[in-house]
PDB file of C-alpha atoms in Angstrom:
ATOM      1  CA  PHE A 671       0.141   0.117  -0.166  1.00 92.00           C
ATOM      2  CA  ALA A 672       1.400   3.417  -1.235  1.00 95.00           C
ATOM      3  CA  THR A 673       0.855   6.554   0.543  1.00 95.00           C
ATOM      4  CA  LEU A 674       1.615   9.523  -1.808  1.00 97.00           C
ATOM      5  CA  ARG A 675       2.850  12.499   0.716  1.00 97.00           C
ATOM      6  CA  LYS A 676       2.953  15.889  -0.728  1.00 96.00           C
ATOM      7  CA  LYS A 677       3.302  18.898   1.451  1.00 96.00           C
ATOM      8  CA  GLY A 678       0.084  21.199   1.869  1.00 96.00           C
ATOM      9  CA  GLU A 679      -1.911  18.238   0.324  1.00 96.00           C
ATOM     10  CA  GLU A 680      -3.970  15.320   1.710  1.00 96.00           C
ATOM     11  CA  ASP A 681      -2.672  11.878   1.158  1.00 96.00           C
ATOM     12  CA  SER A 682      -3.210   9.793  -1.646  1.00 97.00           C
ATOM     13  CA  THR A 683      -2.788   6.224  -2.902  1.00 97.00           C
ATOM     14  CA  LEU A 684      -1.906   4.524  -6.121  1.00 97.00           C
ATOM     15  CA  LEU A 685      -4.407   2.169  -7.888  1.00 98.00           C
ATOM     16  CA  VAL A 686      -3.745   0.148 -11.058  1.00 98.00           C
ATOM     17  CA  ARG A 687      -6.346  -0.435 -13.649  1.00 98.00           C
ATOM     18  CA  GLN A 688      -5.619  -3.500 -16.139  1.00 96.00           C
ATOM     19  CA  PHE A 689      -7.146  -6.423 -18.028  1.00 96.00           C
ATOM     20  CA  ARG A 690      -7.339  -9.782 -16.506  1.00 95.00           C
ATOM     21  CA  PRO A 691      -8.392 -12.299 -18.894  1.00 94.00           C
ATOM     22  CA  PRO A 692      -9.807 -14.527 -16.095  1.00 94.00           C
ATOM     23  CA  MET A 693     -12.289 -11.788 -15.240  1.00 94.00           C
ATOM     24  CA  ASN A 694     -13.036 -10.719 -19.175  1.00 96.00           C
ATOM     25  CA  GLY A 695     -12.532  -7.328 -17.592  1.00 96.00           C
ATOM     26  CA  GLU A 696     -10.803  -4.704 -16.229  1.00 97.00           C
ATOM     27  CA  THR A 697      -9.861  -4.753 -12.742  1.00 98.00           C
ATOM     28  CA  ILE A 698      -8.640  -2.350  -9.507  1.00 98.00           C
ATOM     29  CA  GLU A 699      -5.951  -3.451  -7.557  1.00 97.00           C
ATOM     30  CA  LEU A 700      -3.123  -2.342  -5.961  1.00 96.00           C
ATOM     31  CA  PRO A 701       0.277  -2.082  -7.412  1.00 96.00           C
ATOM     32  CA  ALA A 702       1.818  -5.798  -7.041  1.00 94.00           C
ATOM     33  CA  GLY A 703       3.511  -8.292  -8.585  1.00 92.00           C
ATOM     34  CA  LEU A 704       5.370 -11.830  -8.238  1.00 91.00           C
ATOM     35  CA  VAL A 705       8.344 -12.223  -5.764  1.00 91.00           C
ATOM     36  CA  ASP A 706      11.413 -13.614  -7.865  1.00 89.00           C
ATOM     37  CA  ALA A 707      13.042 -16.800  -6.131  1.00 89.00           C
ATOM     38  CA  ASP A 708      14.966 -15.791  -3.292  1.00 91.00           C
ATOM     39  CA  GLU A 709      13.930 -12.449  -3.487  1.00 91.00           C
ATOM     40  CA  ASP A 710      12.451 -10.373  -0.154  1.00 92.00           C
ATOM     41  CA  PRO A 711       9.064  -9.371  -0.220  1.00 92.00           C
ATOM     42  CA  VAL A 712      10.257  -5.848   0.583  1.00 93.00           C
ATOM     43  CA  VAL A 713      12.279  -5.676  -2.334  1.00 95.00           C
ATOM     44  CA  ALA A 714       9.693  -6.982  -4.872  1.00 95.00           C
ATOM     45  CA  ALA A 715       6.992  -4.569  -3.711  1.00 95.00           C
ATOM     46  CA  LEU A 716       9.726  -1.422  -4.268  1.00 96.00           C
ATOM     47  CA  ARG A 717      10.234  -2.742  -7.716  1.00 96.00           C
ATOM     48  CA  GLU A 718       7.025  -3.725  -8.621  1.00 96.00           C
ATOM     49  CA  LEU A 719       5.739  -0.058  -7.425  1.00 97.00           C
ATOM     50  CA  LYS A 720       8.570   1.839  -9.563  1.00 97.00           C
ATOM     51  CA  GLU A 721       7.633  -0.774 -12.656  1.00 97.00           C
ATOM     52  CA  GLU A 722       4.245  -0.255 -12.599  1.00 97.00           C
ATOM     53  CA  THR A 723       3.575   3.546 -11.299  1.00 97.00           C
ATOM     54  CA  GLY A 724       6.828   5.063 -11.963  1.00 97.00           C
ATOM     55  CA  TYR A 725       7.411   6.232  -8.506  1.00 98.00           C
ATOM     56  CA  VAL A 726      10.207   5.464  -6.031  1.00 97.00           C
ATOM     57  CA  GLY A 727       9.224   4.762  -2.000  1.00 97.00           C
ATOM     58  CA  THR A 728      10.324   3.993   1.055  1.00 95.00           C
ATOM     59  CA  VAL A 729       9.395   1.248   3.195  1.00 93.00           C
ATOM     60  CA  THR A 730       7.632   1.743   6.420  1.00 89.00           C
ATOM     61  CA  PRO A 731       7.201  -0.504   9.227  1.00 78.00           C
ATOM     62  CA  MET A 732       3.661  -1.796   9.861  1.00 73.00           C
ATOM     63  CA  GLY A 733       2.887  -0.031  13.192  1.00 67.00           C
ATOM     64  CA  ASN A 734       0.085   2.887  13.226  1.00 62.00           C
ATOM     65  CA  GLY A 735       2.999   5.347  13.637  1.00 60.00           C
ATOM     66  CA  THR A 736       2.606   5.853  17.618  1.00 60.00           C
ATOM     67  CA  ASP A 737       4.403   2.749  18.356  1.00 60.00           C
ATOM     68  CA  ASP A 738       8.361   2.229  18.736  1.00 63.00           C
ATOM     69  CA  GLU A 739       8.672   0.552  15.268  1.00 63.00           C
ATOM     70  CA  SER A 740      12.311  -0.517  15.615  1.00 64.00           C
ATOM     71  CA  ASP A 741      11.006  -3.648  16.017  1.00 68.00           C
ATOM     72  CA  LEU A 742       7.849  -3.905  13.846  1.00 72.00           C
ATOM     73  CA  PRO A 743       8.070  -6.107  10.781  1.00 78.00           C
ATOM     74  CA  ARG A 744       8.132  -4.596   7.392  1.00 85.00           C
ATOM     75  CA  THR A 745       5.944  -6.770   6.019  1.00 88.00           C
ATOM     76  CA  THR A 746       2.518  -8.748   6.978  1.00 89.00           C
ATOM     77  CA  PRO A 747       3.011 -12.545   6.876  1.00 90.00           C
ATOM     78  CA  ALA A 748       2.204 -15.213   4.005  1.00 90.00           C
ATOM     79  CA  LEU A 749      -1.829 -13.896   3.593  1.00 91.00           C
ATOM     80  CA  PRO A 750      -3.743 -16.765   1.644  1.00 93.00           C
ATOM     81  CA  LEU A 751      -5.999 -15.365  -1.060  1.00 89.00           C
ATOM     82  CA  SER A 752      -8.497 -18.201  -1.997  1.00 91.00           C
ATOM     83  CA  PRO A 753      -7.515 -21.085   0.535  1.00 94.00           C
ATOM     84  CA  GLY A 754     -10.359 -22.939  -0.887  1.00 96.00           C
ATOM     85  CA  LEU A 755      -9.059 -22.772  -4.270  1.00 95.00           C
ATOM     86  CA  SER A 756      -5.278 -22.631  -4.327  1.00 95.00           C
ATOM     87  CA  ASP A 757      -2.294 -21.986  -1.964  1.00 94.00           C
ATOM     88  CA  GLU A 758      -1.532 -18.649  -3.403  1.00 92.00           C
ATOM     89  CA  THR A 759      -0.156 -15.918  -0.857  1.00 91.00           C
ATOM     90  CA  VAL A 760       0.351 -12.367  -0.610  1.00 92.00           C
ATOM     91  CA  ALA A 761       2.619 -10.301   1.427  1.00 91.00           C
ATOM     92  CA  LEU A 762       1.821  -6.434   1.986  1.00 92.00           C
ATOM     93  CA  VAL A 763       3.870  -3.981   2.299  1.00 94.00           C
ATOM     94  CA  ARG A 764       3.790  -0.497   3.455  1.00 94.00           C
ATOM     95  CA  VAL A 765       5.399   2.367   1.175  1.00 96.00           C
ATOM     96  CA  ASP A 766       5.645   5.851   1.856  1.00 96.00           C
ATOM     97  CA  VAL A 767       6.174   7.773  -1.518  1.00 97.00           C
ATOM     98  CA  ASP A 768       7.379  11.416  -1.305  1.00 98.00           C
ATOM     99  CA  LEU A 769       6.016  13.924  -4.099  1.00 97.00           C
ATOM    100  CA  ASP A 770       8.516  16.878  -2.943  1.00 97.00           C
ATOM    101  CA  SER A 771      11.028  14.436  -3.994  1.00 97.00           C
ATOM    102  CA  PRO A 772      12.802  14.959  -7.071  1.00 97.00           C
ATOM    103  CA  GLU A 773      12.915  11.649  -8.579  1.00 97.00           C
ATOM    104  CA  ASN A 774       9.007  11.642  -8.337  1.00 98.00           C
ATOM    105  CA  ALA A 775       8.498  14.535  -9.972  1.00 96.00           C
ATOM    106  CA  ASN A 776       7.768  13.052 -13.644  1.00 96.00           C
ATOM    107  CA  PRO A 777       6.813   9.221 -12.556  1.00 97.00           C
ATOM    108  CA  THR A 778       7.215   6.785 -15.698  1.00 96.00           C
ATOM    109  CA  GLN A 779       6.025   3.252 -15.916  1.00 96.00           C
ATOM    110  CA  GLU A 780       8.552   0.598 -16.625  1.00 95.00           C
ATOM    111  CA  LEU A 781       6.040  -1.923 -17.932  1.00 94.00           C
ATOM    112  CA  GLU A 782       6.925  -5.564 -19.503  1.00 88.00           C
ATOM    113  CA  GLY A 783       6.038  -6.142 -23.189  1.00 86.00           C
ATOM    114  CA  SER A 784       2.525  -7.911 -22.160  1.00 87.00           C
ATOM    115  CA  GLU A 785       1.429  -5.518 -19.233  1.00 88.00           C
ATOM    116  CA  PHE A 786      -0.943  -2.680 -20.029  1.00 94.00           C
ATOM    117  CA  ILE A 787      -1.668  -0.822 -16.900  1.00 97.00           C
ATOM    118  CA  THR A 788      -3.389   2.617 -15.950  1.00 97.00           C
ATOM    119  CA  VAL A 789      -2.077   4.090 -12.922  1.00 98.00           C
ATOM    120  CA  LEU A 790      -5.085   5.994 -10.820  1.00 98.00           C
ATOM    121  CA  ARG A 791      -4.012   8.489  -8.084  1.00 97.00           C
ATOM    122  CA  VAL A 792      -6.683   8.596  -5.744  1.00 97.00           C
ATOM    123  CA  PRO A 793      -7.733  10.193  -2.060  1.00 97.00           C
ATOM    124  CA  VAL A 794      -7.087   7.829   0.737  1.00 96.00           C
ATOM    125  CA  LYS A 795      -9.596   9.357   2.307  1.00 95.00           C
ATOM    126  CA  GLY A 796     -12.755   7.668   1.301  1.00 96.00           C
ATOM    127  CA  LEU A 797     -11.148   5.160  -0.724  1.00 97.00           C
ATOM    128  CA  ARG A 798     -14.220   3.103   0.038  1.00 97.00           C
ATOM    129  CA  LYS A 799     -16.423   5.386  -1.332  1.00 97.00           C
ATOM    130  CA  THR A 800     -14.063   5.525  -4.699  1.00 98.00           C
ATOM    131  CA  LEU A 801     -13.758   1.757  -4.871  1.00 98.00           C
ATOM    132  CA  ASP A 802     -17.795   1.553  -4.682  1.00 98.00           C
ATOM    133  CA  ALA A 803     -17.752   4.286  -7.288  1.00 98.00           C
ATOM    134  CA  LEU A 804     -15.090   2.432 -10.277  1.00 98.00           C
ATOM    135  CA  ALA A 805     -17.308  -0.759  -9.332  1.00 98.00           C
ATOM    136  CA  SER A 806     -20.103   0.805 -10.389  1.00 98.00           C
ATOM    137  CA  ARG A 807     -18.849   1.616 -13.587  1.00 98.00           C
ATOM    138  CA  GLY A 808     -18.044  -1.830 -14.362  1.00 97.00           C
ATOM    139  CA  TYR A 809     -14.508  -2.617 -13.015  1.00 98.00           C
ATOM    140  CA  ASN A 810     -13.771  -5.315 -11.037  1.00 98.00           C
ATOM    141  CA  VAL A 811     -12.340  -4.357  -7.430  1.00 98.00           C
ATOM    142  CA  PHE A 812      -9.977  -6.535  -6.188  1.00 96.00           C
ATOM    143  CA  ALA A 813     -11.266  -8.195  -2.833  1.00 94.00           C
ATOM    144  CA  GLY A 814      -7.924  -7.634  -0.765  1.00 93.00           C
ATOM    145  CA  LEU A 815      -8.145  -3.471  -1.642  1.00 96.00           C
ATOM    146  CA  TYR A 816     -11.816  -3.373  -0.605  1.00 97.00           C
ATOM    147  CA  THR A 817     -11.508  -5.136   2.543  1.00 95.00           C
ATOM    148  CA  MET A 818      -8.799  -2.801   3.374  1.00 94.00           C
ATOM    149  CA  ALA A 819     -10.510   0.233   2.597  1.00 97.00           C
ATOM    150  CA  LEU A 820     -13.763  -1.134   4.583  1.00 96.00           C
ATOM    151  CA  GLY A 821     -11.429  -1.672   7.316  1.00 95.00           C
ATOM    152  CA  MET A 822      -9.484   2.176   7.323  1.00 93.00           C
ATOM    153  CA  GLU A 823     -13.025   3.291   7.112  1.00 94.00           C
ATOM    154  CA  ILE A 824     -14.027   1.382  10.184  1.00 94.00           C
ATOM    155  CA  GLY A 825     -11.184   2.318  12.182  1.00 90.00           C
ATOM    156  CA  GLU A 826     -11.621   5.904  11.307  1.00 86.00           C
ATOM    157  CA  ARG A 827     -14.840   5.913  13.344  1.00 81.00           C
TER     158      ARG A 827
END
């Protein structure tokens, strides 16, 4: 989950829109990708962020910003996506993107030949409502992203 920060602006995040053949339609997801053999998920997350969105970021520990974060993990444990169908897992990584940094002034995707990804920059606040609006336009919103947005909304209450 990438949080884009710029002085004087509310935080935003990055979503990616891409066609997924099994869904026979476009999905709305977080920037993500496969972790190469013997690759650290943190390294993979930063690589995929750069490739899919053009942005460069730094990893943030999994705390809430008020804890002593020196002992906190930099990724979640391996989380099963659909344990009734496959053994596929994901690890989430929190990344801060400094929009005031020159390296993020003109982000350029580094997509592989078979990738066609549209980057969406959306406000963090109200993310669930943004996802609802995208779903109403026919996009398939990734369940993990929606669940996270709903949890963020509940946490604000």
